[in-house]
CSV table of C-alpha atoms in Angstrom, one decimal:
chain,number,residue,atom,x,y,z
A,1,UNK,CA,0.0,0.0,0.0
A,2,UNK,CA,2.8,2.5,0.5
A,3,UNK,CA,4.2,1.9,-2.3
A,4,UNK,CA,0.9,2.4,-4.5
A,5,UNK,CA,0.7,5.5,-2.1
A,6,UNK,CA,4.1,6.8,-3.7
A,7,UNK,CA,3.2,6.2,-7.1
A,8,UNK,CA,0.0,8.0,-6.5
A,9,UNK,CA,1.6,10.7,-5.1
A,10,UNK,CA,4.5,11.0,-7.6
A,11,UNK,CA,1.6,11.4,-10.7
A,12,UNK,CA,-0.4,14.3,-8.8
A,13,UNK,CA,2.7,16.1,-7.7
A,14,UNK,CA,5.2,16.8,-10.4
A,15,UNK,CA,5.8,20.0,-12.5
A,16,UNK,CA,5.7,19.8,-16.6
A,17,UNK,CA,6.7,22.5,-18.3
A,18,UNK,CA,3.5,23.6,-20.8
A,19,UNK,CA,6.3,23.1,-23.7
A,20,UNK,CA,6.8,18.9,-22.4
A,21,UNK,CA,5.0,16.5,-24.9
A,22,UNK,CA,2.9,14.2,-22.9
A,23,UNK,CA,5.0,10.8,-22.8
A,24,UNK,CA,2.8,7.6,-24.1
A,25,UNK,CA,2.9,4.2,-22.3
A,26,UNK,CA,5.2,1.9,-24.7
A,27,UNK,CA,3.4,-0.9,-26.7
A,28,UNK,CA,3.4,-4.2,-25.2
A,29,UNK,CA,4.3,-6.9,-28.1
A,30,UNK,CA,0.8,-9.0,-28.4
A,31,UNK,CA,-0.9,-6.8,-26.6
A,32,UNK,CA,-4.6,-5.1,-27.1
A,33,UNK,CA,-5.2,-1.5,-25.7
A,34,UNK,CA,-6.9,-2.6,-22.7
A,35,UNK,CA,-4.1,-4.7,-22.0
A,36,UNK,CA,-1.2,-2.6,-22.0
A,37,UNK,CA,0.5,-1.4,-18.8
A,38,UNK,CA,-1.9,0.8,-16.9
A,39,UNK,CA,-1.1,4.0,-14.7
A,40,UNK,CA,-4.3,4.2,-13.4
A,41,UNK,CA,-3.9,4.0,-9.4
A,42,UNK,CA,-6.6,3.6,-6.7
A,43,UNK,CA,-6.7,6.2,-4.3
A,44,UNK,CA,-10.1,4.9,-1.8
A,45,UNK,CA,-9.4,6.7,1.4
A,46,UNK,CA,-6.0,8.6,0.5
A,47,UNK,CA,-8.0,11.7,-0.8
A,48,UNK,CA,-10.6,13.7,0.0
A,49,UNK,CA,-14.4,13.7,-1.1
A,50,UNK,CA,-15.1,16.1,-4.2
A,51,UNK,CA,-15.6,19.6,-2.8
A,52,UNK,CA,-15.1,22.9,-4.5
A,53,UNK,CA,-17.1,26.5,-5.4
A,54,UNK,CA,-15.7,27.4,-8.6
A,55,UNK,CA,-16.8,30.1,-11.5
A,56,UNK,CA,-18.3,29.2,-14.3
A,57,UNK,CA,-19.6,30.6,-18.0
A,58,UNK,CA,-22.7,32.6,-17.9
A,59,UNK,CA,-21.9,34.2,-14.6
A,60,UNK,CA,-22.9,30.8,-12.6
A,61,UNK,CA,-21.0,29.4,-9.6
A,62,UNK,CA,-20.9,25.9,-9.2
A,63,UNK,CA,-20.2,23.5,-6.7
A,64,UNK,CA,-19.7,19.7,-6.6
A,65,UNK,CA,-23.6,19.6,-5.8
A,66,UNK,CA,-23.4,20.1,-9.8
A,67,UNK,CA,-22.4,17.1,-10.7
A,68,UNK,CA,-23.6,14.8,-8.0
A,69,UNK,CA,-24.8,11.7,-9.0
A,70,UNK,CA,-22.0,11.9,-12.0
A,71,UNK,CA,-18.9,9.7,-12.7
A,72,UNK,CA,-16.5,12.8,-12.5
A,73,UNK,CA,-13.3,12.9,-14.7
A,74,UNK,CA,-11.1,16.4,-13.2
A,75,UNK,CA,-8.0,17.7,-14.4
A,76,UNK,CA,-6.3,20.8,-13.8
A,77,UNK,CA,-4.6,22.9,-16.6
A,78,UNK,CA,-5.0,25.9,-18.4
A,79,UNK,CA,-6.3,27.2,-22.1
A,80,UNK,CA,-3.6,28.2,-23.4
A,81,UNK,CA,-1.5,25.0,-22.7
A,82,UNK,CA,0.0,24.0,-25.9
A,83,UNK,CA,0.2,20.3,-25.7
A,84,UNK,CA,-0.4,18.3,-22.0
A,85,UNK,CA,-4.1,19.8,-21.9
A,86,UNK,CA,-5.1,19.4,-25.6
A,87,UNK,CA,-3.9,16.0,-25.5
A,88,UNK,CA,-5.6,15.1,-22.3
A,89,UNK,CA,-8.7,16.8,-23.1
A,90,UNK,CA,-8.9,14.9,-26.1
A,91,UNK,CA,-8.0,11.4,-24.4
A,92,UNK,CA,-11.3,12.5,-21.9
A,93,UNK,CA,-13.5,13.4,-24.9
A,94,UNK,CA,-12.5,9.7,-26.3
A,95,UNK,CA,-13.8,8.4,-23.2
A,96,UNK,CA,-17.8,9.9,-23.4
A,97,UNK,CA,-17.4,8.9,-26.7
A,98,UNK,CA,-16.8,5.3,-26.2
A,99,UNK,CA,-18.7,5.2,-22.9
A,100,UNK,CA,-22.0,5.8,-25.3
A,101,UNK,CA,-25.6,6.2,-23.5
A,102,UNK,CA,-23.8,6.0,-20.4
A,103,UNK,CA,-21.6,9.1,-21.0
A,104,UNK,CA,-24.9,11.0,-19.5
A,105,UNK,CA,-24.0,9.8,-16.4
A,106,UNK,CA,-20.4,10.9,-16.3
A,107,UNK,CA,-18.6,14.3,-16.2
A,108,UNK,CA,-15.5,16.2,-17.6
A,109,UNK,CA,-14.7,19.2,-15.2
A,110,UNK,CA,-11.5,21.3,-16.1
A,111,UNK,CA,-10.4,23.6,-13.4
A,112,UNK,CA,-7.8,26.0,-14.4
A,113,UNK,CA,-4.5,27.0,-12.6
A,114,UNK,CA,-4.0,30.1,-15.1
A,115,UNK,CA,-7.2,32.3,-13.8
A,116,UNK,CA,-5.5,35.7,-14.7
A,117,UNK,CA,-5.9,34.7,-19.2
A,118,UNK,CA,-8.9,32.1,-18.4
A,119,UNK,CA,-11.9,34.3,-17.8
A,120,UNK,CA,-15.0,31.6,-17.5
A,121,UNK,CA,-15.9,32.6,-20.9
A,122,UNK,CA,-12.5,31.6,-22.2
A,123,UNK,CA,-12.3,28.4,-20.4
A,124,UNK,CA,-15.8,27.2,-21.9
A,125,UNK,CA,-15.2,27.7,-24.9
A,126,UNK,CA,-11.8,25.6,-24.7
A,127,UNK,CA,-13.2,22.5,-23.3
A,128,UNK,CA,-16.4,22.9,-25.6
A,129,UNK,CA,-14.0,22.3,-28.6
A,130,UNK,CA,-13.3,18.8,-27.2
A,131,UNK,CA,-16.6,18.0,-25.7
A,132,UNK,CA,-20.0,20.0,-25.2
A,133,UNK,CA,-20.8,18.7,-22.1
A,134,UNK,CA,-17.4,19.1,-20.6
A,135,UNK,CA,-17.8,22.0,-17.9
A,136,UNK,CA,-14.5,24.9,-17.6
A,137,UNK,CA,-14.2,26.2,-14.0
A,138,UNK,CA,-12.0,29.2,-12.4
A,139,UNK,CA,-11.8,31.2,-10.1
A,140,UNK,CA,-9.7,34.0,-7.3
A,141,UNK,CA,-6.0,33.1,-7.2
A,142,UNK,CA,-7.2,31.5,-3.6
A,143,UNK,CA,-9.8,29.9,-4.9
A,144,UNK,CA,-7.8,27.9,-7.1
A,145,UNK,CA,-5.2,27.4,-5.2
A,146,UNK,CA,-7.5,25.6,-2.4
A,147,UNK,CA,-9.0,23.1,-4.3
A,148,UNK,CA,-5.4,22.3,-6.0
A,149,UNK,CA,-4.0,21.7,-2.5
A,150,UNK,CA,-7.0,19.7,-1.7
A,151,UNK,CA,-6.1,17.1,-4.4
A,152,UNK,CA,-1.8,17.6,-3.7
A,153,UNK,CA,-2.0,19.8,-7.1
A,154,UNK,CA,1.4,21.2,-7.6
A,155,UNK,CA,1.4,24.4,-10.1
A,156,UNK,CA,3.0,27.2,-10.7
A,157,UNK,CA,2.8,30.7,-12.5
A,158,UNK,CA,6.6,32.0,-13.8
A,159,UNK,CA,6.9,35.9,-14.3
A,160,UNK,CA,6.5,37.4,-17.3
A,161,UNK,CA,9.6,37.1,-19.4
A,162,UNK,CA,8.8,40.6,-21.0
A,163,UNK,CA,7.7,43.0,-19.4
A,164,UNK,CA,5.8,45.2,-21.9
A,165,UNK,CA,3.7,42.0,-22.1
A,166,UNK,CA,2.8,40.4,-19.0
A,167,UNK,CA,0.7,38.3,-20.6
A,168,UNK,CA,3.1,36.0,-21.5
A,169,UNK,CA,4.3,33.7,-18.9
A,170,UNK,CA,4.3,29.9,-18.2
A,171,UNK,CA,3.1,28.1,-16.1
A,172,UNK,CA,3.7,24.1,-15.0
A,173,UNK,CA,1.1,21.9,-12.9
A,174,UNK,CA,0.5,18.6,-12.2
A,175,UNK,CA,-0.5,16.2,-14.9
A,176,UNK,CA,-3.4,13.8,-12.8
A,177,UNK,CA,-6.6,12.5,-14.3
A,178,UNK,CA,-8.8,12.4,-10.7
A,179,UNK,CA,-11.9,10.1,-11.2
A,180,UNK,CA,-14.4,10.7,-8.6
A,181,UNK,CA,-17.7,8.2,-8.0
A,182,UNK,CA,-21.0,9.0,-8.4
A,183,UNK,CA,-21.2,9.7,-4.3
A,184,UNK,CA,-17.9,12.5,-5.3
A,185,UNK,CA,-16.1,9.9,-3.5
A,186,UNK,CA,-12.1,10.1,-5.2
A,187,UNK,CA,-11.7,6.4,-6.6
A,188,UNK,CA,-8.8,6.6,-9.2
A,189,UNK,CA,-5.9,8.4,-10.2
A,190,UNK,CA,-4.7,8.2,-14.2
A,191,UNK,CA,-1.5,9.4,-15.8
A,192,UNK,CA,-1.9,11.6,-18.6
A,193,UNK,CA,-0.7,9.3,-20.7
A,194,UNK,CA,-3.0,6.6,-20.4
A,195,UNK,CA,-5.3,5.1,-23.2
A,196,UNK,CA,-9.0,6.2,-23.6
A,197,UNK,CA,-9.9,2.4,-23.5
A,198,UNK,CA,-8.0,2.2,-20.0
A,199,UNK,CA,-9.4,4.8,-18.5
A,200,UNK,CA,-13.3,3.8,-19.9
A,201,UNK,CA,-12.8,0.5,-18.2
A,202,UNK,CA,-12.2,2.0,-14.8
A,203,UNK,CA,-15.1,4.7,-15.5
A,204,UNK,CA,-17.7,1.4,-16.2
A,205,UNK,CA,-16.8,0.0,-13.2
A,206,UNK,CA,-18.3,3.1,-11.2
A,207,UNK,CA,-21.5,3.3,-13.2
């Protein structure tokens, strides 16, 4: 059990740079999709029910009371992340898509670590362009950062490089898929890097 503890820990911890290419799991001679090596870790009891109060699109504020009842699938990153979020985003988006009817009863939340660029608005229309029903949340500085330590979310915000434009900066976080039961009770904890199919076999088992 430590030692799955460690493993957990190392996956929600770590800092990529928003430049890194997300790393794939290496083929296994012989072996399907579902049966290749799987980061996907159980975390029962090591982390803390579902709870935040976030901003949404449209002026709303949600809470985990907005997706009770759901599968949740949470990741933190940011809009403007060139390659670890797209990819993710898309790898979650595979997921509804092969979980079929029952992709009503499961959720994509993004939260964002990068609330000075991602306005609501912004962040909606990100996570729209991988999947309509995913839901972008943001948020104060110490909002964020709350529900980030919460979950053992390392990020971080680097200065400006230029200062005539201080929107330009980048930022590193944490690279953890949380999956959450339908109680909001956290269950599993993927790598980035896993496969759609891997990660919709765990999601099944908590329908």
């Amino acid at each position: 059990m430590r030692v799955r503890l460690s493993l957990m820990l190392a996956l929600a911890t770590p800092f990529v740079l928003h430049a890194a290419v997300a790393q794939g799991i290496p083929d296994v001679p012989g072996a399907t999709q579902s049966q290749r090596p799987t980061t996907i870790y159980p975390i029962a009891n090591h982390l803390p029910d579902l709870s935040f109060s976030l901003n949404a699109s449209e002026g709303k504020t949600l809470t985990e009371q907005a997706v009770k009842g759901k599968v949740v699938m949470l990741f933190f990153g940011y809009a403007s992340c060139p390659d670890i979020c797209p990819t993710t985003m898309a790898q979650l988006s595979e997921v509804m898509q092969q979980l079929g009817p029952k992709a009503k009863e499961a959720q994509i939340l993004f939260i964002s670590v990068d609330p000075h660029r991602d306005t609501p608005e912004v962040l909606q229309a990100y996570v729209n362009a991988f999947n309509n029903g995913a839901i972008g949340l943001t948020g104060s500085e110490q909002q964020i950062a709350s529900v980030a330590r919460r979950y053992r979310v390392a990020y971080q915000i680097s200065k400006p490089k230029d200062a005539s434009n201080p929107e330009a900066y980048e930022v590193m976080h944490g690279r953890g898929i949380y999956i959450f039961d339908k109680d909001g009770r956290a269950r599993y904890l993927a790598s980035d890097s896993e496969t759609p199919e891997q990660v919709t076999e765990k999601i099944r088992t908590l329908l």
